[in-house]
Short mmCIF file of C-alpha atoms and ligand atoms in Angstrom, two decimals:
data_model
loop_
_atom_site.label_atom_id
_atom_site.label_comp_id
_atom_site.label_asym_id
_atom_site.label_seq_id
_atom_site.Cartn_x
_atom_site.Cartn_y
_atom_site.Cartn_z
CA MET A 34 0.00 0.00 0.00
CA LYS A 35 2.78 2.41 1.00
CA ARG A 36 4.77 1.57 -2.18
CA LEU A 37 1.66 2.27 -4.31
CA TRP A 38 1.19 5.65 -2.59
CA GLN A 39 4.88 6.35 -3.18
CA ARG A 40 4.55 5.53 -6.91
CA VAL A 41 1.61 7.94 -7.24
CA MET A 42 3.53 10.70 -5.47
CA ILE A 43 6.61 10.14 -7.66
CA ALA A 44 4.38 10.56 -10.74
CA LEU A 45 2.91 13.76 -9.22
CA ALA A 46 6.41 15.05 -8.43
CA ARG A 47 7.29 14.64 -12.12
CA SER A 48 4.19 16.40 -13.47
CA ALA A 49 5.40 19.63 -15.09
CA ARG A 50 1.86 21.06 -15.13
CA VAL A 51 1.19 20.59 -11.43
CA LYS A 52 4.68 21.76 -10.56
CA GLY A 53 4.22 24.92 -12.66
CA PHE A 54 0.90 25.65 -10.97
CA MET A 55 2.13 25.08 -7.41
CA GLN A 56 5.43 26.89 -7.80
CA ALA A 57 3.76 29.89 -9.48
CA ASN A 58 2.03 30.52 -6.19
CA PRO A 59 3.41 33.81 -4.84
CA ARG A 60 3.69 32.52 -1.31
CA MET A 61 5.31 29.24 -0.47
CA THR A 62 2.54 26.91 0.60
CA ASN A 63 2.50 25.10 3.92
CA LEU A 64 3.90 22.08 2.16
CA ALA A 65 7.01 23.94 1.03
CA ARG A 66 7.42 25.65 4.40
CA ARG A 67 7.44 22.31 6.18
CA PHE A 68 10.30 20.77 4.20
CA VAL A 69 12.23 23.73 2.73
CA ALA A 70 14.24 26.43 4.56
CA GLY A 71 13.30 29.22 2.15
CA PRO A 72 13.90 30.59 -1.32
CA ASP A 73 17.57 31.54 -1.09
CA ALA A 74 20.98 30.95 0.51
CA ALA A 75 20.34 33.58 3.20
CA ALA A 76 17.30 31.63 4.42
CA ALA A 77 19.28 28.38 4.36
CA ILE A 78 22.17 29.86 6.35
CA ALA A 79 19.73 31.32 8.88
CA ALA A 80 18.09 27.89 9.29
CA ALA A 81 21.50 26.23 9.69
CA HIS A 82 22.48 28.71 12.43
CA HIS A 83 19.21 28.17 14.20
CA LEU A 84 19.84 24.40 14.17
CA LEU A 85 23.47 24.62 15.28
CA ASP A 86 23.18 27.40 17.86
CA ARG A 87 19.96 26.23 19.51
CA LYS A 88 20.07 22.47 19.02
CA GLY A 89 23.67 21.49 18.20
CA ILE A 90 22.50 20.04 14.87
CA ARG A 91 24.69 20.25 11.75
CA THR A 92 23.51 20.86 8.20
CA SER A 93 23.67 19.46 4.71
CA PHE A 94 22.60 22.19 2.26
CA PHE A 95 20.70 21.29 -0.88
CA TYR A 96 19.84 23.84 -3.56
CA LEU A 97 16.61 22.54 -5.07
CA GLY A 98 16.31 21.55 -8.72
CA GLU A 99 16.87 18.07 -10.10
CA TYR A 100 16.70 16.23 -13.45
CA VAL A 101 17.56 19.55 -15.06
CA ASP A 102 17.64 19.49 -18.88
CA ARG A 103 18.32 23.17 -19.65
CA TRP A 104 21.81 24.56 -19.68
CA GLU A 105 20.87 27.87 -18.02
CA LEU A 106 19.36 25.97 -15.07
CA VAL A 107 22.49 23.83 -14.75
CA ARG A 108 24.53 27.04 -14.61
CA GLU A 109 22.22 28.47 -11.95
CA ASN A 110 22.51 25.28 -9.87
CA VAL A 111 26.29 25.28 -10.02
CA GLU A 112 26.45 28.99 -9.16
CA GLN A 113 24.17 28.49 -6.15
CA LYS A 114 26.22 25.53 -4.86
CA LEU A 115 29.45 27.50 -5.30
CA ALA A 116 27.94 30.57 -3.64
CA ILE A 117 26.78 28.75 -0.52
CA ALA A 118 30.08 26.84 -0.31
CA GLY A 119 31.98 30.15 -0.57
CA LEU A 120 29.91 31.72 2.21
CA LEU A 121 31.29 29.13 4.60
CA GLU A 122 34.61 30.95 4.62
CA HIS A 123 33.13 33.57 6.93
CA ASP A 124 31.07 31.20 9.02
CA VAL A 125 31.39 28.63 11.77
CA LEU A 126 28.92 26.13 10.39
CA ASP A 127 29.77 22.44 9.95
CA VAL A 128 28.23 21.56 6.57
CA HIS A 129 27.93 19.20 3.70
CA ILE A 130 26.80 20.50 0.33
CA SER A 131 24.47 17.94 -1.23
CA VAL A 132 24.54 17.64 -5.01
CA ASP A 133 22.57 15.54 -7.52
CA PRO A 134 24.52 14.77 -10.72
CA THR A 135 21.40 15.62 -12.77
CA GLN A 136 21.47 19.12 -11.24
CA ILE A 137 24.93 19.91 -12.52
CA GLY A 138 24.77 18.74 -16.11
CA LEU A 139 24.16 14.98 -16.39
CA GLN A 140 21.20 15.55 -18.70
CA THR A 141 22.69 18.40 -20.71
CA ASP A 142 26.37 17.46 -21.08
CA PRO A 143 27.69 14.62 -18.90
CA ALA A 144 31.28 15.73 -19.57
CA GLN A 145 30.58 18.91 -17.58
CA VAL A 146 29.47 17.15 -14.40
CA ALA A 147 32.96 16.33 -13.13
CA PRO A 148 34.40 19.86 -13.63
CA HIS A 149 31.36 21.29 -11.86
CA ALA A 150 31.69 18.85 -8.95
CA PHE A 151 35.44 19.51 -8.71
CA ALA A 152 34.81 23.27 -8.56
CA ILE A 153 32.32 22.79 -5.70
CA GLY A 154 34.74 20.45 -3.89
CA ARG A 155 37.63 22.92 -4.26
CA THR A 156 35.49 25.79 -2.97
CA ILE A 157 34.50 23.78 0.11
CA LEU A 158 38.13 22.80 0.71
CA ARG A 159 39.28 26.42 0.51
CA ALA A 160 36.40 27.92 2.47
CA ALA A 161 36.54 25.43 5.34
CA ALA A 162 40.34 25.13 5.51
CA GLY A 163 41.58 24.61 9.06
CA ARG A 164 38.09 24.51 10.58
CA PRO A 165 37.03 21.55 12.69
CA GLY A 166 34.16 19.40 11.39
CA ILE A 167 33.46 17.45 8.26
CA HIS A 168 32.92 19.72 5.29
CA CYS A 169 32.37 17.94 2.00
CA ILE A 170 30.41 17.61 -1.20
CA MET A 171 27.81 14.91 -0.58
CA LEU A 172 26.63 13.16 -3.75
CA ASP A 173 22.94 12.33 -3.50
CA MET A 174 21.82 9.15 -5.27
CA GLU A 175 19.10 9.41 -7.87
CA ASP A 176 17.40 6.60 -9.83
CA SER A 177 19.22 3.34 -10.60
CA SER A 178 20.31 4.45 -14.08
CA VAL A 179 22.79 6.97 -12.65
CA VAL A 180 24.40 4.89 -9.89
CA ASP A 181 27.52 3.89 -11.87
CA PHE A 182 28.03 7.47 -13.00
CA THR A 183 27.67 8.81 -9.45
CA LEU A 184 30.08 6.23 -8.00
CA ALA A 185 32.68 7.05 -10.68
CA LEU A 186 32.28 10.77 -9.94
CA HIS A 187 32.84 10.12 -6.24
CA ASP A 188 36.00 8.11 -7.01
CA ASP A 189 37.31 10.97 -9.19
CA LEU A 190 36.69 13.52 -6.43
CA ARG A 191 38.60 11.38 -3.95
CA ARG A 192 41.44 10.76 -6.40
CA LEU A 193 41.90 14.55 -6.48
CA GLU A 194 41.80 14.57 -2.67
CA LEU A 195 38.69 16.72 -2.66
CA PRO A 196 36.38 16.33 0.34
CA ALA A 197 33.62 13.98 -0.83
CA ALA A 198 30.95 11.59 0.38
CA ILE A 199 28.33 9.50 -1.37
CA THR A 200 24.81 8.20 -0.75
CA LEU A 201 23.86 4.52 -1.17
CA GLN A 202 20.30 3.21 -1.23
CA ALA A 203 19.24 0.05 0.62
CA TYR A 204 16.42 -0.61 -1.87
CA LEU A 205 19.00 -1.49 -4.53
CA ARG A 206 20.38 -5.04 -4.53
CA ARG A 207 23.76 -3.85 -5.77
CA SER A 208 24.36 -1.53 -2.78
CA GLU A 209 25.96 -4.22 -0.61
CA GLY A 210 28.73 -4.75 -3.19
CA ASP A 211 29.16 -0.98 -3.63
CA LEU A 212 29.30 -0.50 0.14
CA ARG A 213 31.92 -3.23 0.65
CA ARG A 214 34.20 -1.52 -1.87
CA LEU A 215 33.67 1.92 -0.29
CA ILE A 216 34.35 0.55 3.20
CA ALA A 217 37.60 -1.01 1.96
CA ASN A 218 38.56 2.44 0.59
CA GLY A 219 37.78 4.28 3.83
CA ALA A 220 35.11 6.45 2.21
CA ARG A 221 32.24 8.43 3.77
CA VAL A 222 28.84 6.90 2.99
CA ARG A 223 25.34 8.13 3.75
CA LEU A 224 22.95 5.18 3.79
CA VAL A 225 19.28 5.79 2.89
CA LYS A 226 16.43 3.43 2.05
CA GLY A 227 15.81 5.08 -1.34
CA ALA A 228 13.13 7.50 -2.52
CA PHE A 229 12.67 5.65 -5.82
CA VAL A 230 10.90 2.46 -6.82
CA GLY A 231 12.78 -0.14 -8.86
CA LYS A 232 12.04 -3.40 -10.72
CA SER A 233 12.53 -6.58 -8.69
CA GLY A 234 15.62 -7.61 -10.68
CA VAL A 235 17.60 -4.63 -9.44
CA ALA A 236 15.68 -3.60 -6.35
CA PHE A 237 14.02 -4.91 -3.21
CA THR A 238 10.39 -3.97 -3.64
CA ALA A 239 8.76 -4.93 -0.34
CA GLU A 240 9.11 -2.54 2.58
CA GLY A 241 10.24 -5.37 4.90
CA GLU A 242 12.99 -6.44 2.50
CA ILE A 243 14.30 -2.88 2.16
CA LYS A 244 14.37 -2.47 5.91
CA ALA A 245 16.15 -5.82 6.37
CA ASN A 246 18.75 -4.82 3.81
CA TYR A 247 19.18 -1.44 5.51
CA ARG A 248 19.94 -3.23 8.79
CA ARG A 249 22.40 -5.55 7.04
CA LEU A 250 24.23 -2.60 5.51
CA VAL A 251 24.34 -0.72 8.84
CA GLU A 252 26.05 -3.76 10.35
CA LEU A 253 28.72 -3.58 7.64
CA MET A 254 29.13 0.17 8.11
CA LEU A 255 29.61 -0.15 11.86
CA ALA A 256 31.78 -3.28 11.80
CA PRO A 257 35.20 -3.01 13.52
CA GLU A 258 37.00 -3.42 10.14
CA ALA A 259 35.22 -0.37 8.75
CA ARG A 260 36.50 1.71 11.66
CA THR A 261 40.05 0.40 11.14
CA ASN A 262 39.82 1.46 7.47
CA GLY A 263 38.91 5.04 8.43
CA PHE A 264 35.40 4.65 7.00
CA TYR A 265 32.82 7.29 8.05
CA PRO A 266 29.22 5.99 8.42
CA ILE A 267 26.24 8.30 8.03
CA ILE A 268 23.00 6.60 9.05
CA ALA A 269 20.26 8.57 7.26
CA THR A 270 16.86 7.36 8.42
CA HIS A 271 13.95 8.58 10.55
CA ASP A 272 13.41 5.06 11.84
CA ASP A 273 14.13 5.39 15.56
CA ARG A 274 14.39 1.62 16.06
CA ILE A 275 17.15 1.35 13.48
CA GLN A 276 18.84 4.40 15.02
CA ALA A 277 18.79 2.74 18.46
CA GLU A 278 20.19 -0.49 17.00
CA ALA A 279 22.94 1.47 15.27
CA MET A 280 23.86 3.22 18.53
CA ALA A 281 24.08 -0.12 20.34
CA LEU A 282 26.18 -1.61 17.54
CA ALA A 283 28.51 1.39 17.53
CA ARG A 284 29.09 1.03 21.27
CA GLN A 285 29.63 -2.71 20.95
CA ASN A 286 32.16 -2.28 18.12
CA GLY A 287 34.12 0.57 19.70
CA TRP A 288 32.92 3.53 17.62
CA PRO A 289 33.01 6.63 19.83
CA GLN A 290 30.15 9.11 19.45
CA GLY A 291 31.11 11.60 16.74
CA SER A 292 33.04 9.04 14.68
CA TYR A 293 29.78 8.34 12.80
CA GLU A 294 26.64 10.41 12.45
CA PHE A 295 22.89 10.37 11.93
CA GLU A 296 21.22 12.43 9.24
CA MET A 297 17.56 13.30 8.83
CA LEU A 298 15.44 15.63 6.71
CA LEU A 299 14.31 19.10 7.75
CA GLY A 300 10.63 18.91 8.70
CA VAL A 301 10.56 15.18 9.46
CA ARG A 302 10.45 13.86 13.05
CA SER A 303 12.43 16.77 14.48
CA ASP A 304 11.73 15.44 18.00
CA VAL A 305 13.69 12.30 17.12
CA ALA A 306 16.64 14.35 15.84
CA GLU A 307 16.70 16.45 19.01
CA LYS A 308 16.58 13.36 21.21
CA LEU A 309 19.59 11.92 19.40
CA THR A 310 21.64 15.07 20.06
CA GLN A 311 20.58 14.99 23.71
CA GLN A 312 21.98 11.45 23.84
CA GLY A 313 25.33 12.83 22.68
CA GLU A 314 25.08 11.73 19.04
CA ARG A 315 26.30 13.78 16.08
CA VAL A 316 23.23 14.74 14.03
CA ARG A 317 22.85 16.52 10.71
CA LEU A 318 19.73 17.75 8.92
CA TYR A 319 19.31 17.96 5.16
CA VAL A 320 18.28 21.57 4.57
CA PRO A 321 16.89 22.28 1.08
CA PHE A 322 16.46 25.82 -0.22
CA GLY A 323 15.41 27.42 -3.50
CA ARG A 324 12.25 27.90 -5.53
CA ASP A 325 12.02 24.53 -7.26
CA TRP A 326 10.44 22.86 -4.26
CA TRP A 327 7.55 20.82 -5.67
CA PRO A 328 9.28 17.54 -6.73
CA TYR A 329 11.26 17.40 -3.50
CA ALA A 330 8.31 18.11 -1.19
CA VAL A 331 6.00 15.67 -2.95
CA ARG A 332 8.54 12.85 -2.62
CA ARG A 333 8.51 13.58 1.13
CA ILE A 334 4.72 13.20 1.06
CA GLY A 335 5.23 9.87 -0.72
CA GLU A 336 7.31 8.60 2.19
CA ASN A 337 4.46 8.88 4.63
CA PRO A 338 0.79 8.56 3.60
CA ALA A 339 -0.13 10.44 6.79
CA ASN A 340 1.24 13.56 5.05
CA GLY A 341 -1.54 13.32 2.44
CA LEU A 342 -3.73 15.80 4.31
CA LEU A 343 -0.96 18.40 4.19
CA LEU A 344 -0.77 17.90 0.42
CA VAL A 345 -4.52 18.42 -0.02
CA ARG A 346 -4.51 21.54 2.19
CA SER A 347 -1.57 22.99 0.25
CA ILE A 348 -3.24 22.44 -3.12
CA VAL A 349 -6.46 24.04 -1.84
CA SER A 350 -4.59 27.05 -0.46
CA ALA A 351 -2.68 27.44 -3.75
CA MET A 352 -5.98 27.43 -5.67
CA LYS A 353 -7.20 30.34 -3.55
CA GLU A 354 -4.09 32.43 -4.35
CA PRO A 355 -3.92 34.46 -7.56
CA PRO A 356 -1.18 33.08 -9.87
CA ALA A 357 2.08 35.03 -9.98
CA THR A 358 2.80 36.98 -13.16
CA PRO A 359 5.38 34.97 -15.15
C1 FAD B 267 19.56 12.92 4.96
C2 FAD B 267 18.80 12.17 3.92
C3 FAD B 267 19.25 12.18 2.61
C4 FAD B 267 18.56 11.46 1.64
N1 FAD B 267 19.07 11.39 0.39
C5 FAD B 267 18.50 10.55 -0.50
C6 FAD B 267 19.10 10.30 -1.76
O1 FAD B 267 20.16 10.83 -2.10
N2 FAD B 267 18.48 9.43 -2.60
C7 FAD B 267 17.31 8.79 -2.26
O2 FAD B 267 16.81 7.99 -3.05
N3 FAD B 267 16.71 9.04 -1.08
C8 FAD B 267 17.27 9.88 -0.19
N4 FAD B 267 16.68 10.08 1.02
C9 FAD B 267 15.28 9.58 1.27
C10 FAD B 267 15.28 8.17 1.78
O3 FAD B 267 15.67 7.31 0.74
C11 FAD B 267 13.90 7.72 2.31
O4 FAD B 267 12.95 7.84 1.28
C12 FAD B 267 13.41 8.52 3.49
O5 FAD B 267 14.44 8.82 4.36
C13 FAD B 267 12.34 7.71 4.30
O6 FAD B 267 12.88 6.53 4.80
P1 FAD B 267 13.24 6.30 6.35
O7 FAD B 267 14.50 5.54 6.38
O8 FAD B 267 13.22 7.56 7.08
O9 FAD B 267 12.22 5.27 6.91
P2 FAD B 267 10.69 5.03 6.92
O10 FAD B 267 10.55 3.60 7.29
O11 FAD B 267 10.07 5.48 5.65
O12 FAD B 267 10.19 5.93 8.10
C14 FAD B 267 10.57 5.79 9.44
C15 FAD B 267 9.68 6.67 10.27
O13 FAD B 267 9.83 8.04 9.88
C16 FAD B 267 8.60 8.55 9.38
N5 FAD B 267 8.86 9.30 8.15
C17 FAD B 267 9.71 8.97 7.15
N6 FAD B 267 9.66 9.88 6.15
C18 FAD B 267 8.74 10.78 6.53
C19 FAD B 267 8.23 11.95 5.92
N7 FAD B 267 8.64 12.38 4.73
N8 FAD B 267 7.30 12.66 6.61
C20 FAD B 267 6.88 12.26 7.83
N9 FAD B 267 7.33 11.15 8.46
C21 FAD B 267 8.23 10.41 7.81
C22 FAD B 267 7.73 7.32 9.06
O14 FAD B 267 6.38 7.59 9.15
C23 FAD B 267 8.19 6.35 10.11
O15 FAD B 267 7.56 6.59 11.34
C24 FAD B 267 17.37 10.77 2.01
C25 FAD B 267 16.94 10.76 3.32
C26 FAD B 267 17.64 11.42 4.29
C27 FAD B 267 17.18 11.36 5.70
#
């Protein structure tokens, strides 16, 4: 049932007509406000300070806009990522900059993706030089067709000694093999369940199977050998049972708090994130900003059918607003 709901929401997220209508609304709807920090870098930085200063929570910034097939939008995405990375030079924040390969040219000119990612990595390296914390470009993982490309990009970033990390998805059958290789290389990996739906040949399709695979992969990430290799685990889930299991495993295998971290999404189970920090864990929130909020927010709705009411209310409130002039 949940996977069916998720499929419907993914289709809605990809509808250009609905997206155009919702994003033309002059005010961000409640839906956007719940999951997105605001329209620009200033709003994102303010949200990150609020999280760090008041709650001790770190940030992963994400400038919204994915599966971009127009060159001018690719340029805008790269400029925004570079701008927010550059701002870190005058700040004390501990941040990752999350990047989707399809944001920075994969659909317009794949040869441009690596130079763009290298530029972002170099800017982070320069801006955060000498500061404590883990500052890096975090490669998000999109649908299964781009996994090889994203892994190769991550390897190239590391070969150049640029600060990088990568996301793996437990719904994909191949992720265990990918994870074993990354653990052997002492990489930084963010493990998620996966916001996409795949065919049974390449993916686990039942919720229980995905969860079981997630647990299996967490065990690999927090194994003593991973620690010896200098691997850095990032457990990105809102599932508090899995979080508790990971904490117990970390203690059992000699991982001190702060040598791994938990990551969650802005607007989702913030009480759980705060509780983790109170327990002494290192916690990061994924903080999206920008105007292209519809596909991102609707995928979040897809993850929890209970959010459906928020979706309906947001559409109704958008229908009451006059459309913005183009
Ligand atoms: C930091 C971060 C980065 C991510 N990056 C990627 C990526 O690069 N590629 C990718 O495919 N996916 C990514 N995701 C999304 C991820 O794949 C899952 O779709 C999402 O995290 C939901 O799975 P869950 O592990 O939280 O567990 P679930 O089993 O779905 O949920 C656990 C609990 O949290 C609640 N919950 C979960 N999501 C929501 C929500 N949206 N609203 C309200 N409650 C919710 C559930 O109701 C349940 O109680 C990312 C997630 C996080 C946290």
